mmCIF file of C-alpha atoms in Angstrom:
data_model
loop_
_atom_site.group_PDB
_atom_site.id
_atom_site.type_symbol
_atom_site.label_atom_id
_atom_site.label_comp_id
_atom_site.label_asym_id
_atom_site.label_seq_id
_atom_site.Cartn_x
_atom_site.Cartn_y
_atom_site.Cartn_z
ATOM 1 C CA MET K 1 77.639 81.171 80.108
ATOM 2 C CA LEU K 2 79.153 82.273 77.283
ATOM 3 C CA ARG K 3 76.338 85.058 76.404
ATOM 4 C CA SER K 4 77.171 86.077 80.243
ATOM 5 C CA PHE K 5 80.860 86.703 79.712
ATOM 6 C CA ALA K 6 80.024 88.360 76.217
ATOM 7 C CA LYS K 7 77.171 91.154 78.177
ATOM 8 C CA LEU K 8 80.294 91.680 80.947
ATOM 9 C CA ARG K 9 83.265 92.357 78.034
ATOM 10 C CA ARG K 10 80.379 94.090 75.768
ATOM 11 C CA ALA K 11 79.960 96.665 79.614
ATOM 12 C CA ILE K 12 83.463 96.867 80.448
ATOM 13 C CA ASN K 13 84.184 98.039 76.648
ATOM 14 C CA ALA K 14 81.623 100.192 77.178
ATOM 15 C CA GLU K 15 82.922 101.392 80.364
ATOM 16 C CA LEU K 16 86.139 101.832 79.376
ATOM 17 C CA ILE K 17 85.478 104.100 77.251
ATOM 18 C CA LYS K 18 83.608 106.973 79.243
ATOM 19 C CA THR K 19 86.383 106.180 81.766
ATOM 20 C CA ARG K 20 88.245 107.720 78.976
ATOM 21 C CA THR K 21 86.684 110.856 78.672
ATOM 22 C CA THR K 22 87.520 111.478 82.317
ATOM 23 C CA VAL K 23 90.136 112.537 84.667
ATOM 24 C CA ALA K 24 90.345 108.385 85.815
ATOM 25 C CA PHE K 25 93.054 107.326 83.790
ATOM 26 C CA LYS K 26 95.413 110.461 84.489
ATOM 27 C CA LEU K 27 95.022 110.410 88.287
ATOM 28 C CA ALA K 28 95.719 106.681 88.642
ATOM 29 C CA VAL K 29 98.850 107.504 86.511
ATOM 30 C CA ILE K 30 100.283 110.558 88.619
ATOM 31 C CA TYR K 31 99.338 109.813 91.562
ATOM 32 C CA PRO K 32 101.851 107.674 93.227
ATOM 33 C CA LEU K 33 104.128 110.048 91.398
ATOM 34 C CA ILE K 34 103.330 112.314 94.906
ATOM 35 C CA PRO K 35 104.644 109.752 97.539
ATOM 36 C CA VAL K 36 107.496 108.518 96.003
ATOM 37 C CA LEU K 37 108.622 112.614 94.737
ATOM 38 C CA ILE K 38 107.948 113.388 98.479
ATOM 39 C CA TYR K 39 110.992 110.177 100.095
ATOM 40 C CA GLY K 40 112.563 110.292 97.577
ATOM 41 C CA ALA K 41 113.627 113.965 98.553
ATOM 42 C CA VAL K 42 114.091 113.230 102.394
ATOM 43 C CA MET K 43 116.583 111.136 101.556
ATOM 44 C CA PHE K 44 117.434 113.269 99.032
ATOM 45 C CA TYR K 45 117.787 115.015 101.977
ATOM 46 C CA TYR K 46 119.212 112.788 104.461
ATOM 47 C CA GLN K 47 122.295 111.440 102.036
ATOM 48 C CA GLU K 48 125.106 111.880 104.598
ATOM 49 C CA ARG K 49 123.019 109.273 107.127
ATOM 50 C CA ILE K 50 122.612 107.346 104.243
ATOM 51 C CA GLU K 51 125.817 106.976 103.428
ATOM 52 C CA ALA K 52 127.844 106.356 106.957
ATOM 53 C CA LYS K 53 125.067 103.561 107.813
ATOM 54 C CA LYS K 54 125.316 101.738 105.054
ATOM 55 C CA ILE K 55 121.663 100.168 104.560
ATOM 56 C CA ASP K 56 120.223 98.797 101.915
ATOM 57 C CA SER K 57 118.577 101.998 99.923
ATOM 58 C CA TRP K 58 116.823 99.432 97.476
ATOM 59 C CA ILE K 59 114.959 98.453 100.329
ATOM 60 C CA PHE K 60 114.356 101.472 102.718
ATOM 61 C CA PHE K 61 112.526 103.733 100.017
ATOM 62 C CA SER K 62 110.817 101.244 98.372
ATOM 63 C CA ASN K 63 109.165 99.931 102.224
ATOM 64 C CA VAL K 64 109.326 103.965 103.523
ATOM 65 C CA VAL K 65 106.824 104.539 100.356
ATOM 66 C CA TRP K 66 104.661 101.341 100.025
ATOM 67 C CA ASN K 67 104.144 101.606 103.962
ATOM 68 C CA PHE K 68 102.513 105.590 103.269
ATOM 69 C CA TRP K 69 101.002 104.304 100.330
ATOM 70 C CA SER K 70 99.162 102.117 101.707
ATOM 71 C CA SER K 71 98.346 103.157 104.975
ATOM 72 C CA PHE K 72 97.202 106.149 103.826
ATOM 73 C CA ALA K 73 97.410 107.232 100.468
ATOM 74 C CA LEU K 74 95.773 104.452 98.648
ATOM 75 C CA LEU K 75 92.385 104.804 100.025
ATOM 76 C CA PRO K 76 91.234 108.195 99.422
ATOM 77 C CA LEU K 77 92.627 107.528 95.640
ATOM 78 C CA VAL K 78 90.098 103.612 95.903
ATOM 79 C CA ALA K 79 86.803 106.984 96.585
ATOM 80 C CA LEU K 80 87.845 108.316 94.180
ATOM 81 C CA GLN K 81 87.508 107.082 91.165
ATOM 82 C CA THR K 82 84.436 105.349 92.954
ATOM 83 C CA ILE K 83 82.799 108.885 92.788
ATOM 84 C CA ILE K 84 84.544 108.930 89.300
ATOM 85 C CA SER K 85 83.038 105.817 87.910
ATOM 86 C CA ASN K 86 79.688 106.530 88.982
ATOM 87 C CA ASN K 87 79.306 110.386 88.837
ATOM 88 C CA LEU K 88 77.603 110.759 85.734
ATOM 89 C CA GLU K 89 75.029 108.049 86.816
ATOM 90 C CA SER K 90 74.682 109.630 89.945
ATOM 91 C CA SER K 91 73.795 112.821 88.777
ATOM 92 C CA ASN K 92 70.444 113.250 86.035
ATOM 93 C CA GLY K 93 68.797 110.237 86.350
ATOM 94 C CA GLY K 94 71.936 108.472 84.566
ATOM 95 C CA TRP K 95 71.192 105.079 86.343
ATOM 96 C CA ARG K 96 67.200 105.544 83.818
ATOM 97 C CA ASN K 97 69.658 105.824 80.689
ATOM 98 C CA ILE K 98 71.670 103.144 81.440
ATOM 99 C CA PHE K 99 70.403 100.404 83.100
ATOM 100 C CA SER K 100 67.222 100.910 80.103
ATOM 101 C CA LEU K 101 70.239 99.598 77.316
ATOM 102 C CA SER K 102 70.582 96.178 76.614
ATOM 103 C CA VAL K 103 73.265 95.208 78.937
ATOM 104 C CA SER K 104 71.930 92.668 81.996
ATOM 105 C CA ARG K 105 72.120 95.408 85.750
ATOM 106 C CA THR K 106 74.629 92.372 86.862
ATOM 107 C CA SER K 107 76.945 92.722 84.005
ATOM 108 C CA ILE K 108 76.953 97.021 84.149
ATOM 109 C CA TYR K 109 77.162 96.809 88.983
ATOM 110 C CA ILE K 110 80.410 94.504 87.723
ATOM 111 C CA ALA K 111 81.969 95.736 85.315
ATOM 112 C CA LYS K 112 81.881 99.328 85.942
ATOM 113 C CA MET K 113 83.258 97.766 89.283
ATOM 114 C CA LEU K 114 86.033 96.034 87.392
ATOM 115 C CA VAL K 115 87.226 98.747 85.430
ATOM 116 C CA VAL K 116 87.843 100.986 89.478
ATOM 117 C CA ALA K 117 89.785 98.191 90.025
ATOM 118 C CA LEU K 118 91.867 98.001 86.562
ATOM 119 C CA LEU K 119 92.148 102.428 87.935
ATOM 120 C CA ILE K 120 94.303 101.014 91.465
ATOM 121 C CA PHE K 121 95.495 98.619 89.514
ATOM 122 C CA ILE K 122 97.608 100.967 87.149
ATOM 123 C CA SER K 123 98.140 102.729 90.186
ATOM 124 C CA LEU K 124 99.778 100.791 91.866
ATOM 125 C CA CYS K 125 102.122 98.986 89.066
ATOM 126 C CA MET K 126 103.398 102.588 88.242
ATOM 127 C CA LEU K 127 104.459 102.875 92.645
ATOM 128 C CA SER K 128 106.758 100.044 91.710
ATOM 129 C CA THR K 129 107.965 101.572 88.547
ATOM 130 C CA TYR K 130 107.955 105.095 90.386
ATOM 131 C CA VAL K 131 110.422 103.149 92.540
ATOM 132 C CA TYR K 132 111.985 102.185 90.100
ATOM 133 C CA LEU K 133 112.700 104.742 87.946
ATOM 134 C CA TYR K 134 114.283 106.239 91.215
ATOM 135 C CA GLY K 135 116.436 104.378 92.339
ATOM 136 C CA MET K 136 117.973 103.955 89.275
ATOM 137 C CA ILE K 137 117.703 107.547 88.351
ATOM 138 C CA ALA K 138 119.583 107.294 91.994
ATOM 139 C CA THR K 139 122.182 104.679 91.070
ATOM 140 C CA THR K 140 123.083 106.988 87.978
ATOM 141 C CA PHE K 141 123.590 109.946 89.782
ATOM 142 C CA PHE K 142 122.773 110.424 93.403
ATOM 143 C CA LYS K 143 126.389 108.170 94.308
ATOM 144 C CA SER K 144 126.173 109.755 98.042
ATOM 145 C CA LEU K 145 122.672 108.014 98.491
ATOM 146 C CA ASN K 146 123.926 104.205 97.896
ATOM 147 C CA PHE K 147 121.496 102.008 95.393
ATOM 148 C CA GLN K 148 123.963 101.381 92.934
ATOM 149 C CA ASP K 149 125.638 98.756 95.886
ATOM 150 C CA TYR K 150 122.137 97.094 95.624
ATOM 151 C CA TYR K 151 120.106 95.346 93.405
ATOM 152 C CA PRO K 152 116.405 96.453 93.123
ATOM 153 C CA PRO K 153 114.092 94.210 94.991
ATOM 154 C CA LEU K 154 111.661 91.695 93.689
ATOM 155 C CA LEU K 155 108.833 92.838 96.189
ATOM 156 C CA LEU K 156 108.389 95.375 93.484
ATOM 157 C CA LEU K 157 107.630 93.102 90.661
ATOM 158 C CA TYR K 158 104.702 91.278 93.092
ATOM 159 C CA LEU K 159 103.250 93.515 96.067
ATOM 160 C CA PRO K 160 101.065 95.477 93.390
ATOM 161 C CA CYS K 161 99.514 91.908 93.073
ATOM 162 C CA ILE K 162 99.468 91.270 97.007
ATOM 163 C CA VAL K 163 97.786 94.623 97.504
ATOM 164 C CA MET K 164 95.536 94.714 94.643
ATOM 165 C CA GLY K 165 93.689 91.742 96.364
ATOM 166 C CA SER K 166 94.379 92.794 99.038
ATOM 167 C CA SER K 167 92.197 96.173 98.384
ATOM 168 C CA LEU K 168 89.890 93.941 96.682
ATOM 169 C CA GLY K 169 88.004 95.007 99.742
ATOM 170 C CA ILE K 170 87.663 98.751 100.441
ATOM 171 C CA ILE K 171 87.032 98.782 96.565
ATOM 172 C CA SER K 172 83.516 96.625 96.748
ATOM 173 C CA ILE K 173 83.044 98.839 99.895
ATOM 174 C CA HIS K 174 83.719 102.314 98.140
ATOM 175 C CA TYR K 175 82.253 101.330 95.318
ATOM 176 C CA PHE K 176 78.458 99.840 97.408
ATOM 177 C CA PHE K 177 78.078 104.044 98.988
ATOM 178 C CA SER K 178 78.811 105.779 95.788
ATOM 179 C CA VAL K 179 76.160 103.814 93.743
ATOM 180 C CA PHE K 180 73.847 104.455 96.488
ATOM 181 C CA LEU K 181 74.313 107.737 98.495
ATOM 182 C CA LYS K 182 74.946 109.043 94.794
ATOM 183 C CA ASN K 183 76.632 112.146 97.154
ATOM 184 C CA VAL K 184 80.102 112.896 96.145
ATOM 185 C CA TYR K 185 80.504 114.606 100.065
ATOM 186 C CA THR K 186 79.966 111.858 101.353
ATOM 187 C CA SER K 187 81.199 108.632 100.042
ATOM 188 C CA PHE K 188 84.406 111.021 99.635
ATOM 189 C CA GLY K 189 84.141 112.793 103.605
ATOM 190 C CA PHE K 190 83.346 108.286 104.109
ATOM 191 C CA GLY K 191 86.631 107.886 102.740
ATOM 192 C CA ILE K 192 88.132 110.420 104.297
ATOM 193 C CA PHE K 193 86.797 109.223 107.550
ATOM 194 C CA VAL K 194 88.251 105.312 107.266
ATOM 195 C CA THR K 195 91.635 106.832 106.068
ATOM 196 C CA ILE K 196 92.228 108.493 110.013
ATOM 197 C CA ILE K 197 91.068 105.881 111.430
ATOM 198 C CA GLY K 198 93.411 103.538 109.844
ATOM 199 C CA LEU K 199 95.626 105.377 110.230
ATOM 200 C CA PHE K 200 95.518 105.108 114.074
ATOM 201 C CA LEU K 201 94.983 100.678 113.738
ATOM 202 C CA ILE K 202 97.626 99.692 111.256
ATOM 203 C CA GLN K 203 99.959 100.426 114.248
ATOM 204 C CA LYS K 204 98.888 97.206 115.873
ATOM 205 C CA GLN K 205 97.732 93.720 113.832
ATOM 206 C CA ASN K 206 95.408 92.337 115.902
ATOM 207 C CA LEU K 207 93.518 95.374 115.624
ATOM 208 C CA ALA K 208 94.766 95.967 111.593
ATOM 209 C CA ILE K 209 93.869 92.950 111.300
ATOM 210 C CA PHE K 210 89.872 93.279 111.424
ATOM 211 C CA PHE K 211 89.483 96.783 109.904
ATOM 212 C CA PRO K 212 89.649 96.268 105.622
ATOM 213 C CA TRP K 213 91.415 99.691 105.092
ATOM 214 C CA GLY K 214 94.498 98.219 106.801
ATOM 215 C CA TRP K 215 94.360 95.233 104.462
ATOM 216 C CA PRO K 216 96.369 97.074 102.201
ATOM 217 C CA ALA K 217 99.058 98.549 104.755
ATOM 218 C CA LEU K 218 99.068 94.814 106.427
ATOM 219 C CA SER K 219 99.395 93.359 103.142
ATOM 220 C CA SER K 220 102.564 95.573 102.322
ATOM 221 C CA THR K 221 104.651 95.609 105.542
ATOM 222 C CA TYR K 222 107.348 93.560 105.627
ATOM 223 C CA SER K 223 109.852 92.622 107.819
ATOM 224 C CA ASN K 224 114.667 93.860 108.002
ATOM 225 C CA ASN K 225 114.868 91.579 105.114
ATOM 226 C CA GLY K 226 112.497 92.312 102.126
ATOM 227 C CA GLU K 227 110.010 89.987 103.426
ATOM 228 C CA ILE K 228 106.561 89.452 103.062
ATOM 229 C CA ASN K 229 105.416 89.532 106.814
ATOM 230 C CA SER K 230 103.358 86.093 107.208
ATOM 231 C CA VAL K 231 99.709 87.883 108.540
ATOM 232 C CA TRP K 232 99.090 89.472 104.867
ATOM 233 C CA TYR K 233 97.664 86.344 103.532
ATOM 234 C CA ILE K 234 94.534 86.283 106.354
ATOM 235 C CA ALA K 235 94.105 90.161 105.058
ATOM 236 C CA LEU K 236 94.141 88.864 101.122
ATOM 237 C CA ILE K 237 91.668 86.436 102.269
ATOM 238 C CA SER K 238 89.776 88.497 104.270
ATOM 239 C CA SER K 239 89.424 91.111 101.551
ATOM 240 C CA ILE K 240 88.425 88.530 98.313
ATOM 241 C CA LEU K 241 85.526 87.426 100.570
ATOM 242 C CA THR K 242 84.547 90.567 102.271
ATOM 243 C CA CYS K 243 84.767 91.931 98.076
ATOM 244 C CA MET K 244 82.310 88.492 96.836
ATOM 245 C CA VAL K 245 80.415 89.456 100.008
ATOM 246 C CA VAL K 246 79.926 93.425 99.153
ATOM 247 C CA THR K 247 79.482 92.822 95.761
ATOM 248 C CA THR K 248 76.033 90.663 96.320
ATOM 249 C CA LEU K 249 75.139 92.726 98.145
ATOM 250 C CA GLY K 250 75.118 95.326 95.127
ATOM 251 C CA LEU K 251 73.623 93.088 92.957
ATOM 252 C CA LEU K 252 70.530 92.610 95.059
ATOM 253 C CA SER K 253 70.005 95.762 96.144
ATOM 254 C CA GLU K 254 70.308 97.110 92.917
ATOM 255 C CA ARG K 255 67.582 95.150 92.004
ATOM 256 C CA LYS K 256 65.266 96.352 94.503
ATOM 257 C CA LEU K 257 66.555 100.115 94.750
ATOM 258 C CA HIS K 258 66.235 100.666 90.925
ATOM 259 C CA VAL K 259 63.013 97.908 90.009
ATOM 260 C CA VAL K 260 61.307 101.225 88.710
ATOM 261 C CA ASP K 261 63.286 101.982 86.973
ATOM 262 C CA ARG K 262 63.283 98.809 84.365
#
C-alpha cells in the first residue's frame, strides 16, 4: 500500500512539473476573473436600481456569478484542462513513452486526473477570491452598490468545495474522452455540446439531476437567504459515484488499449 502511494506521489510530481510548461495553471487563475468582470460591470451599470432596492449586494453578486460559472463557464474549462493535460501524450506517440516509465499505469492515469481536478479547484477558489476582492473594492470606492452595508457571505468559503465535489463526475468523463479519443477538436466539441444541453436542462431540477453536467450548477444554487438548496447533496453523491465508475472503466480500458506498448 505504501509503495503504491509512493508511486502515485512520484507520478503527481512529474505531472505537476509538466503542467508548468503549459497554459493550464494560467488558465486556472485568470479564467475565473472573466465572469466577475462581466457581472461587476453589469452591477455598476445598474447601481442606481441596486441602491434603490437596498438588496444584499454580497449575496446577489455571489449568486449571479456562481450560477453563471457553474452552469456555463465551468464546463468548457473542464474540457480544456483535460485536453491540455493529455495533448502531449495524445500526439507523437506520447502515451507509448510515458507508459514505458518505471511507474505503474494506474498511478499515471490517476495522477494526471488528480492534477486536472486540482486545477479546477484552483479556479473555484480564485472565483470566490475575485468575488470577495470585487466586493471589497466596491465597499471602498463605490458606495452606491451597497456592499458596505452587508458582510461577505460564508458561502464564498465553502462553495468551492461543494462545487468541486459535484464536478468530479464530469472531470472523470472528460478526462476519459481526452485520453481515448485523442482528437482535440472532438473532445472540445463534446464539451461545448454538453454545455449547450446543460443550459436548457438546468432550468428544471428534476431533469438536471440526471445530467452530470448539471450537477455543479445544482450544487451552487441557494435560496434568497443564502442557504444551499437541499438538492446539492444528491448532485454531490452522484458525482462522486460517477467519478469512481468512470475512473475504473478508464483504468480497464487503458490496459486493453495500450497492452501492445508494454
